[in-house]
Amino acid sequence: MRKMSFTSRDTARAADILSMAIEDPACSVWITLAGSTSAGGCMHVYRDMLKYGMADVVVATGASIIDMDFFEALGFRHYQAQSNVDDRDLRALYIDRIYDTYIDEEELQACDAAIKEIADTLDRAPTPPRVHPRDRPLAGRRPRQKPGSLVQTAFEEGCPIFCPPSPTRRPASAW
């Protein structure tokens, strides 16, 4: 890719930098995720980076972790679809859109219910911002169906996942 067009050269340079970071024992590699890349099918790449020791920490949006990874770990799927469909038509069919990816609204509600079930088991005290997965009350709890999720792999590899709050997101009470 190094001898191809500008974006390919950028990818080759990024691979060089990642290789240098992986080889440097004093360096920690952080994966930062946006939801759209997860819905676009990249979650397995991120999971494999943890599995093969190419990253030490994940920083992600809640959407990446819950609405993408955990959603699929429960056995649900994202579907590639047309991006030019009217959202009102999709809503009438109970279909949610993430760019040109669709998910079933009822399955998303089931995912939310599973998260609530887990959250209801947690201590109500504020959680420190840096908590290792093994220190959580959920240690050992696995997604219900599909193995190999990013969350599961992070747990198995002892890799922390951070989901910082969005500075632009309004509290639920503001809705």
PDB file of C-alpha atoms in Angstrom:
ATOM      1  CA  MET A   1       0.000   0.000   0.000  1.00  0.00           C
ATOM      2  CA  ARG A   2       2.988   2.254   0.484  1.00  0.00           C
ATOM      3  CA  LYS A   3       3.324   2.773  -3.285  1.00  0.00           C
ATOM      4  CA  MET A   4      -0.368   3.381  -3.961  1.00  0.00           C
ATOM      5  CA  SER A   5      -2.613   6.460  -3.730  1.00  0.00           C
ATOM      6  CA  PHE A   6      -2.652   8.942  -0.865  1.00  0.00           C
ATOM      7  CA  THR A   7      -5.097   7.073   1.400  1.00  0.00           C
ATOM      8  CA  SER A   8      -3.242   3.807   0.917  1.00  0.00           C
ATOM      9  CA  ARG A   9       0.045   5.516   1.786  1.00  0.00           C
ATOM     10  CA  ASP A  10      -1.611   6.915   4.920  1.00  0.00           C
ATOM     11  CA  THR A  11      -2.738   3.382   5.845  1.00  0.00           C
ATOM     12  CA  ALA A  12       0.790   2.060   5.338  1.00  0.00           C
ATOM     13  CA  ARG A  13       2.213   4.847   7.523  1.00  0.00           C
ATOM     14  CA  ALA A  14      -0.388   4.106  10.224  1.00  0.00           C
ATOM     15  CA  ALA A  15       0.591   0.416  10.103  1.00  0.00           C
ATOM     16  CA  ASP A  16       4.253   1.417  10.546  1.00  0.00           C
ATOM     17  CA  ILE A  17       3.387   3.542  13.589  1.00  0.00           C
ATOM     18  CA  LEU A  18       1.262   0.747  15.086  1.00  0.00           C
ATOM     19  CA  SER A  19       4.105  -1.736  14.563  1.00  0.00           C
ATOM     20  CA  MET A  20       6.558   0.598  16.324  1.00  0.00           C
ATOM     21  CA  ALA A  21       4.127   1.007  19.240  1.00  0.00           C
ATOM     22  CA  ILE A  22       3.583  -2.745  19.551  1.00  0.00           C
ATOM     23  CA  GLU A  23       7.334  -3.409  19.557  1.00  0.00           C
ATOM     24  CA  ASP A  24       8.046  -0.734  22.202  1.00  0.00           C
ATOM     25  CA  PRO A  25       7.546  -2.337  25.648  1.00  0.00           C
ATOM     26  CA  ALA A  26       7.150   1.105  27.257  1.00  0.00           C
ATOM     27  CA  CYS A  27       4.292   2.087  24.961  1.00  0.00           C
ATOM     28  CA  SER A  28       0.619   1.344  25.550  1.00  0.00           C
ATOM     29  CA  VAL A  29      -1.632   1.157  22.524  1.00  0.00           C
ATOM     30  CA  TRP A  30      -5.130   2.575  22.844  1.00  0.00           C
ATOM     31  CA  ILE A  31      -7.929   1.824  20.402  1.00  0.00           C
ATOM     32  CA  THR A  32     -10.441   4.651  20.106  1.00  0.00           C
ATOM     33  CA  LEU A  33     -13.734   3.734  18.459  1.00  0.00           C
ATOM     34  CA  ALA A  34     -16.610   5.583  16.905  1.00  0.00           C
ATOM     35  CA  GLY A  35     -19.963   3.855  16.544  1.00  0.00           C
ATOM     36  CA  SER A  36     -20.113   4.052  12.784  1.00  0.00           C
ATOM     37  CA  THR A  37     -16.961   1.978  12.270  1.00  0.00           C
ATOM     38  CA  SER A  38     -18.389  -0.698  14.507  1.00  0.00           C
ATOM     39  CA  ALA A  39     -21.657  -0.849  12.578  1.00  0.00           C
ATOM     40  CA  GLY A  40     -19.566  -0.919   9.409  1.00  0.00           C
ATOM     41  CA  GLY A  41     -18.163  -4.312  10.381  1.00  0.00           C
ATOM     42  CA  CYS A  42     -14.835  -3.389  11.984  1.00  0.00           C
ATOM     43  CA  MET A  43     -15.580  -4.765  15.461  1.00  0.00           C
ATOM     44  CA  HIS A  44     -13.857  -8.064  14.662  1.00  0.00           C
ATOM     45  CA  VAL A  45     -10.695  -6.157  13.743  1.00  0.00           C
ATOM     46  CA  TYR A  46     -10.714  -4.405  17.116  1.00  0.00           C
ATOM     47  CA  ARG A  47     -11.427  -7.680  18.918  1.00  0.00           C
ATOM     48  CA  ASP A  48      -8.521  -9.378  17.136  1.00  0.00           C
ATOM     49  CA  MET A  49      -6.210  -6.509  18.041  1.00  0.00           C
ATOM     50  CA  LEU A  50      -6.917  -7.273  21.710  1.00  0.00           C
ATOM     51  CA  LYS A  51      -6.737 -11.024  21.217  1.00  0.00           C
ATOM     52  CA  TYR A  52      -3.313 -10.853  19.590  1.00  0.00           C
ATOM     53  CA  GLY A  53      -1.794  -8.318  21.987  1.00  0.00           C
ATOM     54  CA  MET A  54      -1.842  -5.387  19.560  1.00  0.00           C
ATOM     55  CA  ALA A  55      -3.725  -3.054  21.936  1.00  0.00           C
ATOM     56  CA  ASP A  56      -3.917  -2.488  25.670  1.00  0.00           C
ATOM     57  CA  VAL A  57      -6.954  -0.252  26.209  1.00  0.00           C
ATOM     58  CA  VAL A  58     -10.234   0.523  24.421  1.00  0.00           C
ATOM     59  CA  VAL A  59     -11.913   3.921  24.560  1.00  0.00           C
ATOM     60  CA  ALA A  60     -15.295   3.847  22.879  1.00  0.00           C
ATOM     61  CA  THR A  61     -18.671   5.436  22.656  1.00  0.00           C
ATOM     62  CA  GLY A  62     -21.441   3.662  24.497  1.00  0.00           C
ATOM     63  CA  ALA A  63     -23.028   3.033  21.099  1.00  0.00           C
ATOM     64  CA  SER A  64     -19.957   1.079  19.958  1.00  0.00           C
ATOM     65  CA  ILE A  65     -19.971  -1.119  23.023  1.00  0.00           C
ATOM     66  CA  ILE A  66     -23.715  -1.538  23.639  1.00  0.00           C
ATOM     67  CA  ASP A  67     -25.568  -0.957  20.373  1.00  0.00           C
ATOM     68  CA  MET A  68     -22.945  -2.652  18.226  1.00  0.00           C
ATOM     69  CA  ASP A  69     -20.851  -5.211  20.123  1.00  0.00           C
ATOM     70  CA  PHE A  70     -23.093  -6.271  22.998  1.00  0.00           C
ATOM     71  CA  PHE A  71     -26.099  -6.238  20.645  1.00  0.00           C
ATOM     72  CA  GLU A  72     -24.384  -8.793  18.395  1.00  0.00           C
ATOM     73  CA  ALA A  73     -23.063 -10.774  21.369  1.00  0.00           C
ATOM     74  CA  LEU A  74     -26.694 -11.364  22.288  1.00  0.00           C
ATOM     75  CA  GLY A  75     -27.159 -13.025  18.894  1.00  0.00           C
ATOM     76  CA  PHE A  76     -28.701 -10.059  17.059  1.00  0.00           C
ATOM     77  CA  ARG A  77     -27.421  -8.708  13.746  1.00  0.00           C
ATOM     78  CA  HIS A  78     -26.777  -5.537  11.820  1.00  0.00           C
ATOM     79  CA  TYR A  79     -27.919  -5.581   8.197  1.00  0.00           C
ATOM     80  CA  GLN A  80     -26.382  -3.774   5.242  1.00  0.00           C
ATOM     81  CA  ALA A  81     -29.097  -1.808   3.485  1.00  0.00           C
ATOM     82  CA  GLN A  82     -29.975   1.193   1.378  1.00  0.00           C
ATOM     83  CA  SER A  83     -29.220   4.610   2.835  1.00  0.00           C
ATOM     84  CA  ASN A  84     -31.831   6.461   0.780  1.00  0.00           C
ATOM     85  CA  VAL A  85     -34.956   5.021   2.458  1.00  0.00           C
ATOM     86  CA  ASP A  86     -37.272   7.444   4.253  1.00  0.00           C
ATOM     87  CA  ASP A  87     -36.798   7.192   8.031  1.00  0.00           C
ATOM     88  CA  ARG A  88     -40.568   7.417   8.526  1.00  0.00           C
ATOM     89  CA  ASP A  89     -41.002   4.232   6.485  1.00  0.00           C
ATOM     90  CA  LEU A  90     -38.302   2.489   8.521  1.00  0.00           C
ATOM     91  CA  ARG A  91     -39.869   3.645  11.786  1.00  0.00           C
ATOM     92  CA  ALA A  92     -43.235   2.230  10.725  1.00  0.00           C
ATOM     93  CA  LEU A  93     -41.464  -1.123  10.243  1.00  0.00           C
ATOM     94  CA  TYR A  94     -39.675  -0.819  13.608  1.00  0.00           C
ATOM     95  CA  ILE A  95     -36.272  -0.634  11.911  1.00  0.00           C
ATOM     96  CA  ASP A  96     -33.475   1.619  13.184  1.00  0.00           C
ATOM     97  CA  ARG A  97     -30.832   2.977  10.831  1.00  0.00           C
ATOM     98  CA  ILE A  98     -27.131   3.584  11.411  1.00  0.00           C
ATOM     99  CA  TYR A  99     -26.114   5.175   8.093  1.00  0.00           C
ATOM    100  CA  ASP A 100     -26.644   2.287   5.628  1.00  0.00           C
ATOM    101  CA  THR A 101     -26.924  -0.335   8.362  1.00  0.00           C
ATOM    102  CA  TYR A 102     -30.239  -1.451   9.857  1.00  0.00           C
ATOM    103  CA  ILE A 103     -31.134  -3.077  13.158  1.00  0.00           C
ATOM    104  CA  ASP A 104     -34.428  -4.383  14.482  1.00  0.00           C
ATOM    105  CA  GLU A 105     -35.921  -2.021  17.087  1.00  0.00           C
ATOM    106  CA  GLU A 106     -37.407  -4.878  19.123  1.00  0.00           C
ATOM    107  CA  GLU A 107     -33.981  -6.543  19.281  1.00  0.00           C
ATOM    108  CA  LEU A 108     -32.458  -3.244  20.381  1.00  0.00           C
ATOM    109  CA  GLN A 109     -35.065  -3.057  23.144  1.00  0.00           C
ATOM    110  CA  ALA A 110     -34.110  -6.610  24.190  1.00  0.00           C
ATOM    111  CA  CYS A 111     -30.466  -5.464  24.310  1.00  0.00           C
ATOM    112  CA  ASP A 112     -31.462  -2.506  26.478  1.00  0.00           C
ATOM    113  CA  ALA A 113     -33.373  -4.860  28.778  1.00  0.00           C
ATOM    114  CA  ALA A 114     -30.270  -7.073  29.120  1.00  0.00           C
ATOM    115  CA  ILE A 115     -28.173  -4.008  30.003  1.00  0.00           C
ATOM    116  CA  LYS A 116     -30.798  -2.983  32.577  1.00  0.00           C
ATOM    117  CA  GLU A 117     -30.722  -6.482  34.056  1.00  0.00           C
ATOM    118  CA  ILE A 118     -26.953  -6.211  34.448  1.00  0.00           C
ATOM    119  CA  ALA A 119     -27.104  -2.630  35.745  1.00  0.00           C
ATOM    120  CA  ASP A 120     -29.655  -3.634  38.364  1.00  0.00           C
ATOM    121  CA  THR A 121     -27.062  -5.991  39.889  1.00  0.00           C
ATOM    122  CA  LEU A 122     -24.453  -3.232  40.300  1.00  0.00           C
ATOM    123  CA  ASP A 123     -23.695  -1.272  43.429  1.00  0.00           C
ATOM    124  CA  ARG A 124     -25.359   2.142  43.187  1.00  0.00           C
ATOM    125  CA  ALA A 125     -22.220   3.901  44.434  1.00  0.00           C
ATOM    126  CA  PRO A 126     -20.386   5.959  41.816  1.00  0.00           C
ATOM    127  CA  THR A 127     -17.895   3.897  39.844  1.00  0.00           C
ATOM    128  CA  PRO A 128     -14.323   5.169  39.654  1.00  0.00           C
ATOM    129  CA  PRO A 129     -13.498   6.217  36.087  1.00  0.00           C
ATOM    130  CA  ARG A 130     -10.706   3.639  35.781  1.00  0.00           C
ATOM    131  CA  VAL A 131     -11.986   0.219  36.693  1.00  0.00           C
ATOM    132  CA  HIS A 132     -10.323  -2.931  35.501  1.00  0.00           C
ATOM    133  CA  PRO A 133     -12.783  -5.479  34.047  1.00  0.00           C
ATOM    134  CA  ARG A 134     -11.783  -8.061  36.655  1.00  0.00           C
ATOM    135  CA  ASP A 135     -12.711  -5.631  39.435  1.00  0.00           C
ATOM    136  CA  ARG A 136     -16.294  -5.240  38.252  1.00  0.00           C
ATOM    137  CA  PRO A 137     -19.234  -7.120  39.726  1.00  0.00           C
ATOM    138  CA  LEU A 138     -19.811  -8.500  36.221  1.00  0.00           C
ATOM    139  CA  ALA A 139     -16.530 -10.395  36.112  1.00  0.00           C
ATOM    140  CA  GLY A 140     -17.213 -13.826  34.706  1.00  0.00           C
ATOM    141  CA  ARG A 141     -20.583 -12.868  33.251  1.00  0.00           C
ATOM    142  CA  ARG A 142     -20.627 -13.596  29.549  1.00  0.00           C
ATOM    143  CA  PRO A 143     -22.909 -12.458  26.760  1.00  0.00           C
ATOM    144  CA  ARG A 144     -25.788 -14.861  26.346  1.00  0.00           C
ATOM    145  CA  GLN A 145     -25.182 -16.252  22.885  1.00  0.00           C
ATOM    146  CA  LYS A 146     -22.532 -15.290  20.360  1.00  0.00           C
ATOM    147  CA  PRO A 147     -18.928 -15.754  21.535  1.00  0.00           C
ATOM    148  CA  GLY A 148     -16.056 -13.557  20.427  1.00  0.00           C
ATOM    149  CA  SER A 149     -17.402 -10.104  21.156  1.00  0.00           C
ATOM    150  CA  LEU A 150     -15.064  -7.198  21.869  1.00  0.00           C
ATOM    151  CA  VAL A 151     -16.410  -6.956  25.428  1.00  0.00           C
ATOM    152  CA  GLN A 152     -15.852 -10.677  26.028  1.00  0.00           C
ATOM    153  CA  THR A 153     -12.355 -10.579  24.530  1.00  0.00           C
ATOM    154  CA  ALA A 154     -11.462  -7.492  26.595  1.00  0.00           C
ATOM    155  CA  PHE A 155     -12.565  -9.370  29.718  1.00  0.00           C
ATOM    156  CA  GLU A 156     -10.545 -12.473  28.783  1.00  0.00           C
ATOM    157  CA  GLU A 157      -7.442 -10.421  27.945  1.00  0.00           C
ATOM    158  CA  GLY A 158      -7.727  -8.144  30.992  1.00  0.00           C
ATOM    159  CA  CYS A 159      -8.106  -5.087  28.775  1.00  0.00           C
ATOM    160  CA  PRO A 160     -10.067  -2.163  30.247  1.00  0.00           C
ATOM    161  CA  ILE A 161     -12.792  -0.467  28.217  1.00  0.00           C
ATOM    162  CA  PHE A 162     -13.616   3.164  28.917  1.00  0.00           C
ATOM    163  CA  CYS A 163     -16.826   4.804  27.707  1.00  0.00           C
ATOM    164  CA  PRO A 164     -16.492   8.462  28.650  1.00  0.00           C
ATOM    165  CA  PRO A 165     -19.704  10.483  28.767  1.00  0.00           C
ATOM    166  CA  SER A 166     -20.364  12.618  25.736  1.00  0.00           C
ATOM    167  CA  PRO A 167     -19.980  16.337  26.480  1.00  0.00           C
ATOM    168  CA  THR A 168     -22.813  17.102  24.047  1.00  0.00           C
ATOM    169  CA  ARG A 169     -25.293  14.550  25.351  1.00  0.00           C
ATOM    170  CA  ARG A 170     -28.077  15.951  27.478  1.00  0.00           C
ATOM    171  CA  PRO A 171     -29.145  14.079  30.615  1.00  0.00           C
ATOM    172  CA  ALA A 172     -32.313  12.034  30.222  1.00  0.00           C
ATOM    173  CA  SER A 173     -34.172  14.531  32.383  1.00  0.00           C
ATOM    174  CA  ALA A 174     -33.528  17.187  29.697  1.00  0.00           C
ATOM    175  CA  TRP A 175     -35.476  15.236  27.074  1.00  0.00           C
TER     176      TRP A 175
END
